[in-house]
Amino acid sequence: MNPFERTRLGSTEVEVTRLGLGLAPLGGLYRAVGAQQASGTLERAWELGFRYFDTAPLYGAGLSEQRAGAVLSGKPRAEFALSTKVGRILVPGPEQPRGGGRHRSEPAVDHNDEIWAEPVDLTPTWDFSAEGTRRSYAESLDRLGLDRADVLHIHDPDDHYADALAGALPALVALREEGRIGAVSVGMNQADMLADFVRTGHLDTVLLAGRYTLLDQSGLAELLPLCADRGVSVIAGGVYNSGLLADPKPGATYDYLPAPAELLDRALAIQDVCAKHGVPLRAAAVQFPLGHPAVASVVLGARSADEVTDAAEMFDHPIPGQLWRDLKDSGLLPEEVPTP
């Protein structure tokens, strides 16, 4: 499959490439990137043919959006799709200590500082109100230097479902009706609540992170069939489960925490099957989600030009059908899981 083939999201006019670029790493995820490296990463992506980019205010407390805008604001606007997110407002605050840790946090003030390596003087705070949603979007556009985003995701409303349903979702629907965005979405690391949002009838797409991968197909139980039935497109993120499926070894992370031994063993077993067919594990991990008809695009993060190049190569790497058969015969994939 051509990584840069375009497909529409739901019944909207928004077109994304089958392979999109996730911009969390450009906000300094785990390690500092810097403006120059971020720019080189985006320019390489553009050169290769990436035309879908996903960012968020949370990523580096605005750094990712700023760095995306520094490059993309100079590109022909009609040629690419961009998504960002709402649910957190950036407010002035002291620089937070940096270190290693979990991607999600639960308090009312959502510093998420443990995984962002570059100091900033802003602090993300939860806000799923309609007013906060519009403010978040306006501030994102300022950082991006763009006049619109094509897709807005409600970001991580796990502990704020009622607020997001009453505030953020109607605000996004209104923005779509006003022509200020092209598609309404919710982005989460779980499938069950995404299914609840899909049932409202207001979504065009969802961003499902880490729940439809070679290691976790929980999205298949309800969400993906529901999306296929409703004509809601799925964007698959977190296909490496934060690192384990990119390079399974002791110390690798799974969903932003050290991988449990049993999951490391499973990832190594999948890697062995891939190796017998001359296929890198990364290639199988990137291509796997597109075996389901509801999945429109896979978003993969990158922090350098080399990683962008690798992402495109992995998406385009030939995979024989027998590899998927062998994974099922080995019990490493359920028999009912659709494969490319």
mmCIF file of C-alpha atoms in Angstrom, residues 32-236:
data_model
loop_
_atom_site.group_PDB
_atom_site.id
_atom_site.type_symbol
_atom_site.label_atom_id
_atom_site.label_comp_id
_atom_site.label_asym_id
_atom_site.label_seq_id
_atom_site.Cartn_x
_atom_site.Cartn_y
_atom_site.Cartn_z
ATOM 1 C CA ALA A 32 15.225 17.242 23.766
ATOM 2 C CA VAL A 33 14.826 17.820 20.042
ATOM 3 C CA GLY A 34 15.382 21.514 19.471
ATOM 4 C CA ALA A 35 13.941 23.742 16.777
ATOM 5 C CA GLN A 36 16.490 22.904 14.094
ATOM 6 C CA GLN A 37 16.040 19.138 14.338
ATOM 7 C CA ALA A 38 12.266 19.541 14.469
ATOM 8 C CA SER A 39 12.358 21.619 11.308
ATOM 9 C CA GLY A 40 14.537 19.060 9.539
ATOM 10 C CA THR A 41 12.173 16.280 10.561
ATOM 11 C CA LEU A 42 9.154 18.073 9.131
ATOM 12 C CA GLU A 43 10.933 19.095 5.938
ATOM 13 C CA ARG A 44 12.003 15.501 5.331
ATOM 14 C CA ALA A 45 8.443 14.320 5.932
ATOM 15 C CA TRP A 46 7.138 16.829 3.413
ATOM 16 C CA GLU A 47 9.780 15.808 0.879
ATOM 17 C CA LEU A 48 8.783 12.149 1.193
ATOM 18 C CA GLY A 49 5.071 12.838 0.770
ATOM 19 C CA PHE A 50 3.576 12.990 4.261
ATOM 20 C CA ARG A 51 0.500 15.182 4.098
ATOM 21 C CA TYR A 52 -1.177 14.453 7.415
ATOM 22 C CA PHE A 53 0.258 15.819 10.658
ATOM 23 C CA ASP A 54 -1.089 15.379 14.190
ATOM 24 C CA THR A 55 -0.147 17.598 17.134
ATOM 25 C CA ALA A 56 -1.608 18.868 20.426
ATOM 26 C CA PRO A 57 -1.153 21.676 22.956
ATOM 27 C CA LEU A 58 -0.031 19.059 25.494
ATOM 28 C CA TYR A 59 3.011 18.041 23.459
ATOM 29 C CA GLY A 60 5.802 20.021 25.074
ATOM 30 C CA ALA A 61 3.253 22.554 26.368
ATOM 31 C CA GLY A 62 2.956 24.189 22.959
ATOM 32 C CA LEU A 63 6.411 23.400 21.558
ATOM 33 C CA SER A 64 5.123 20.808 19.102
ATOM 34 C CA GLU A 65 2.517 23.188 17.678
ATOM 35 C CA GLN A 66 5.031 26.017 17.411
ATOM 36 C CA ARG A 67 7.551 23.822 15.633
ATOM 37 C CA ALA A 68 4.922 22.371 13.326
ATOM 38 C CA GLY A 69 3.706 25.820 12.416
ATOM 39 C CA ALA A 70 7.210 27.118 11.718
ATOM 40 C CA VAL A 71 7.378 24.701 8.784
ATOM 41 C CA LEU A 72 3.787 23.979 7.763
ATOM 42 C CA SER A 73 2.654 27.609 7.706
ATOM 43 C CA GLY A 74 4.959 28.010 4.729
ATOM 44 C CA LYS A 75 3.493 25.080 2.789
ATOM 45 C CA PRO A 76 0.498 25.233 0.420
ATOM 46 C CA ARG A 77 -2.430 24.955 2.831
ATOM 47 C CA ALA A 78 -4.648 22.972 0.485
ATOM 48 C CA GLU A 79 -2.031 20.236 0.158
ATOM 49 C CA PHE A 80 -2.011 18.904 3.726
ATOM 50 C CA ALA A 81 -4.294 18.022 6.616
ATOM 51 C CA LEU A 82 -3.495 18.895 10.211
ATOM 52 C CA SER A 83 -5.129 17.820 13.431
ATOM 53 C CA THR A 84 -4.701 19.229 16.900
ATOM 54 C CA LYS A 85 -6.534 18.708 20.157
ATOM 55 C CA VAL A 86 -8.654 20.346 22.836
ATOM 56 C CA GLY A 87 -9.217 19.560 26.509
ATOM 57 C CA ARG A 88 -6.192 21.280 27.982
ATOM 58 C CA ILE A 89 -5.447 24.986 28.235
ATOM 59 C CA LEU A 90 -1.865 26.191 28.611
ATOM 60 C CA VAL A 91 -1.537 28.658 31.468
ATOM 61 C CA PRO A 92 1.513 30.528 32.794
ATOM 62 C CA GLY A 93 3.363 28.508 35.376
ATOM 63 C CA PRO A 94 6.835 27.717 36.635
ATOM 64 C CA GLU A 95 9.093 25.490 34.621
ATOM 65 C CA GLN A 96 8.587 21.927 35.756
ATOM 66 C CA PRO A 97 11.345 19.400 36.481
ATOM 67 C CA ARG A 98 11.910 16.949 33.662
ATOM 68 C CA GLY A 99 12.478 13.220 33.841
ATOM 69 C CA GLY A 100 11.006 9.881 32.752
ATOM 70 C CA GLY A 101 7.510 8.737 33.520
ATOM 71 C CA ARG A 102 3.987 7.999 32.416
ATOM 72 C CA HIS A 103 2.245 9.744 29.541
ATOM 73 C CA ARG A 104 -1.000 10.355 31.387
ATOM 74 C CA SER A 105 -1.681 12.056 34.693
ATOM 75 C CA GLU A 106 -4.854 12.388 36.685
ATOM 76 C CA PRO A 107 -4.792 15.625 38.765
ATOM 77 C CA ALA A 108 -6.777 18.741 37.879
ATOM 78 C CA VAL A 109 -3.496 20.389 36.901
ATOM 79 C CA ASP A 110 -2.066 18.155 34.226
ATOM 80 C CA HIS A 111 1.624 19.012 34.194
ATOM 81 C CA ASN A 112 2.639 15.817 32.364
ATOM 82 C CA ASP A 113 6.086 17.226 32.975
ATOM 83 C CA GLU A 114 7.745 13.900 33.653
ATOM 84 C CA ILE A 115 8.113 12.966 29.990
ATOM 85 C CA TRP A 116 8.814 16.344 28.345
ATOM 86 C CA ALA A 117 12.525 17.062 28.201
ATOM 87 C CA GLU A 118 12.581 20.735 27.160
ATOM 88 C CA PRO A 119 11.796 23.439 29.749
ATOM 89 C CA VAL A 120 8.802 25.690 29.199
ATOM 90 C CA ASP A 121 7.025 28.278 31.312
ATOM 91 C CA LEU A 122 3.510 27.013 30.604
ATOM 92 C CA THR A 123 1.437 24.384 32.389
ATOM 93 C CA PRO A 124 -1.405 22.358 30.812
ATOM 94 C CA THR A 125 -4.651 22.413 32.782
ATOM 95 C CA TRP A 126 -7.802 20.418 32.070
ATOM 96 C CA ASP A 127 -10.685 22.317 30.464
ATOM 97 C CA PHE A 128 -13.435 20.569 28.508
ATOM 98 C CA SER A 129 -15.899 23.453 28.637
ATOM 99 C CA ALA A 130 -17.268 24.973 25.442
ATOM 100 C CA GLU A 131 -15.517 28.254 26.213
ATOM 101 C CA GLY A 132 -12.265 26.474 27.020
ATOM 102 C CA THR A 133 -12.525 24.458 23.824
ATOM 103 C CA ARG A 134 -12.840 27.546 21.672
ATOM 104 C CA ARG A 135 -10.045 29.246 23.558
ATOM 105 C CA SER A 136 -7.792 26.213 23.186
ATOM 106 C CA TYR A 137 -8.430 26.087 19.450
ATOM 107 C CA ALA A 138 -7.746 29.796 18.985
ATOM 108 C CA GLU A 139 -4.492 29.559 20.924
ATOM 109 C CA SER A 140 -3.442 26.498 18.929
ATOM 110 C CA LEU A 141 -3.970 28.388 15.687
ATOM 111 C CA ASP A 142 -1.833 31.234 17.016
ATOM 112 C CA ARG A 143 1.004 28.835 17.817
ATOM 113 C CA LEU A 144 0.623 27.089 14.470
ATOM 114 C CA GLY A 145 0.365 30.262 12.425
ATOM 115 C CA LEU A 146 -2.553 28.721 10.527
ATOM 116 C CA ASP A 147 -6.140 29.830 9.986
ATOM 117 C CA ARG A 148 -7.675 26.425 10.647
ATOM 118 C CA ALA A 149 -7.104 22.829 11.643
ATOM 119 C CA ASP A 150 -8.733 20.146 9.542
ATOM 120 C CA VAL A 151 -9.501 17.833 12.468
ATOM 121 C CA LEU A 152 -10.019 18.627 16.155
ATOM 122 C CA HIS A 153 -9.709 15.775 18.638
ATOM 123 C CA ILE A 154 -11.104 15.942 22.177
ATOM 124 C CA HIS A 155 -7.964 14.801 23.978
ATOM 125 C CA ASP A 156 -7.969 12.188 26.775
ATOM 126 C CA PRO A 157 -11.400 12.843 28.337
ATOM 127 C CA ASP A 158 -11.115 9.603 30.373
ATOM 128 C CA ASP A 159 -11.998 11.207 33.723
ATOM 129 C CA HIS A 160 -14.010 14.057 32.204
ATOM 130 C CA TYR A 161 -16.625 12.299 30.072
ATOM 131 C CA ALA A 162 -19.606 14.343 31.267
ATOM 132 C CA ASP A 163 -17.780 17.653 30.832
ATOM 133 C CA ALA A 164 -16.563 16.710 27.364
ATOM 134 C CA LEU A 165 -20.018 15.540 26.332
ATOM 135 C CA ALA A 166 -21.685 18.719 27.575
ATOM 136 C CA GLY A 167 -19.017 21.242 26.590
ATOM 137 C CA ALA A 168 -16.263 20.229 24.181
ATOM 138 C CA LEU A 169 -18.324 18.034 21.837
ATOM 139 C CA PRO A 170 -21.066 20.615 21.118
ATOM 140 C CA ALA A 171 -18.354 23.248 20.641
ATOM 141 C CA LEU A 172 -16.608 21.097 18.045
ATOM 142 C CA VAL A 173 -19.874 20.392 16.261
ATOM 143 C CA ALA A 174 -20.523 24.142 16.135
ATOM 144 C CA LEU A 175 -17.017 24.804 14.798
ATOM 145 C CA ARG A 176 -17.654 22.259 12.058
ATOM 146 C CA GLU A 177 -20.984 23.879 11.196
ATOM 147 C CA GLU A 178 -19.238 27.263 11.061
ATOM 148 C CA GLY A 179 -16.720 25.842 8.584
ATOM 149 C CA ARG A 180 -13.820 26.444 10.952
ATOM 150 C CA ILE A 181 -12.847 22.767 11.141
ATOM 151 C CA GLY A 182 -13.482 19.904 8.771
ATOM 152 C CA ALA A 183 -13.920 16.945 11.112
ATOM 153 C CA VAL A 184 -14.910 16.259 14.739
ATOM 154 C CA SER A 185 -12.982 13.595 16.629
ATOM 155 C CA VAL A 186 -12.006 12.212 20.027
ATOM 156 C CA GLY A 187 -8.531 10.846 20.750
ATOM 157 C CA MET A 188 -7.958 8.349 23.557
ATOM 158 C CA ASN A 189 -5.850 5.454 24.785
ATOM 159 C CA GLN A 190 -8.963 3.329 25.373
ATOM 160 C CA ALA A 191 -11.701 1.956 23.128
ATOM 161 C CA ASP A 192 -14.770 1.730 25.374
ATOM 162 C CA MET A 193 -15.341 5.441 25.903
ATOM 163 C CA LEU A 194 -14.554 6.163 22.273
ATOM 164 C CA ALA A 195 -17.448 3.858 21.382
ATOM 165 C CA ASP A 196 -19.697 5.912 23.682
ATOM 166 C CA PHE A 197 -18.687 9.065 21.834
ATOM 167 C CA VAL A 198 -19.275 7.433 18.448
ATOM 168 C CA ARG A 199 -22.819 6.546 19.521
ATOM 169 C CA THR A 200 -23.635 10.250 19.909
ATOM 170 C CA GLY A 201 -23.689 10.434 16.120
ATOM 171 C CA HIS A 202 -21.512 13.561 16.053
ATOM 172 C CA LEU A 203 -18.081 12.129 15.213
ATOM 173 C CA ASP A 204 -16.421 11.905 11.830
ATOM 174 C CA THR A 205 -13.341 10.064 13.039
ATOM 175 C CA VAL A 206 -11.578 8.834 16.181
ATOM 176 C CA LEU A 207 -7.917 8.627 17.117
ATOM 177 C CA LEU A 208 -7.338 5.299 18.853
ATOM 178 C CA ALA A 209 -3.920 5.093 20.503
ATOM 179 C CA GLY A 210 -2.357 1.773 21.417
ATOM 180 C CA ARG A 211 -5.550 -0.265 21.436
ATOM 181 C CA TYR A 212 -5.319 -1.766 17.967
ATOM 182 C CA THR A 213 -1.797 -3.104 17.670
ATOM 183 C CA LEU A 214 -0.021 -6.421 17.328
ATOM 184 C CA LEU A 215 -0.082 -6.654 21.129
ATOM 185 C CA ASP A 216 -3.504 -5.203 21.938
ATOM 186 C CA GLN A 217 -6.591 -5.653 19.771
ATOM 187 C CA SER A 218 -9.111 -4.474 22.375
ATOM 188 C CA GLY A 219 -10.424 -1.927 19.872
ATOM 189 C CA LEU A 220 -11.777 -4.802 17.796
ATOM 190 C CA ALA A 221 -14.297 -5.940 20.395
ATOM 191 C CA GLU A 222 -16.700 -3.057 19.885
ATOM 192 C CA LEU A 223 -15.197 0.178 18.616
ATOM 193 C CA LEU A 224 -13.911 -0.782 15.176
ATOM 194 C CA PRO A 225 -17.057 -2.670 14.085
ATOM 195 C CA LEU A 226 -19.156 0.243 15.379
ATOM 196 C CA CYS A 227 -17.081 2.737 13.397
ATOM 197 C CA ALA A 228 -17.318 0.616 10.270
ATOM 198 C CA ASP A 229 -21.099 0.450 10.677
ATOM 199 C CA ARG A 230 -21.452 4.202 11.321
ATOM 200 C CA GLY A 231 -19.021 5.371 8.655
ATOM 201 C CA VAL A 232 -16.641 6.831 11.249
ATOM 202 C CA SER A 233 -12.980 6.614 10.257
ATOM 203 C CA VAL A 234 -10.372 5.326 12.691
ATOM 204 C CA ILE A 235 -6.912 6.849 12.892
ATOM 205 C CA ALA A 236 -4.591 4.356 14.572
#
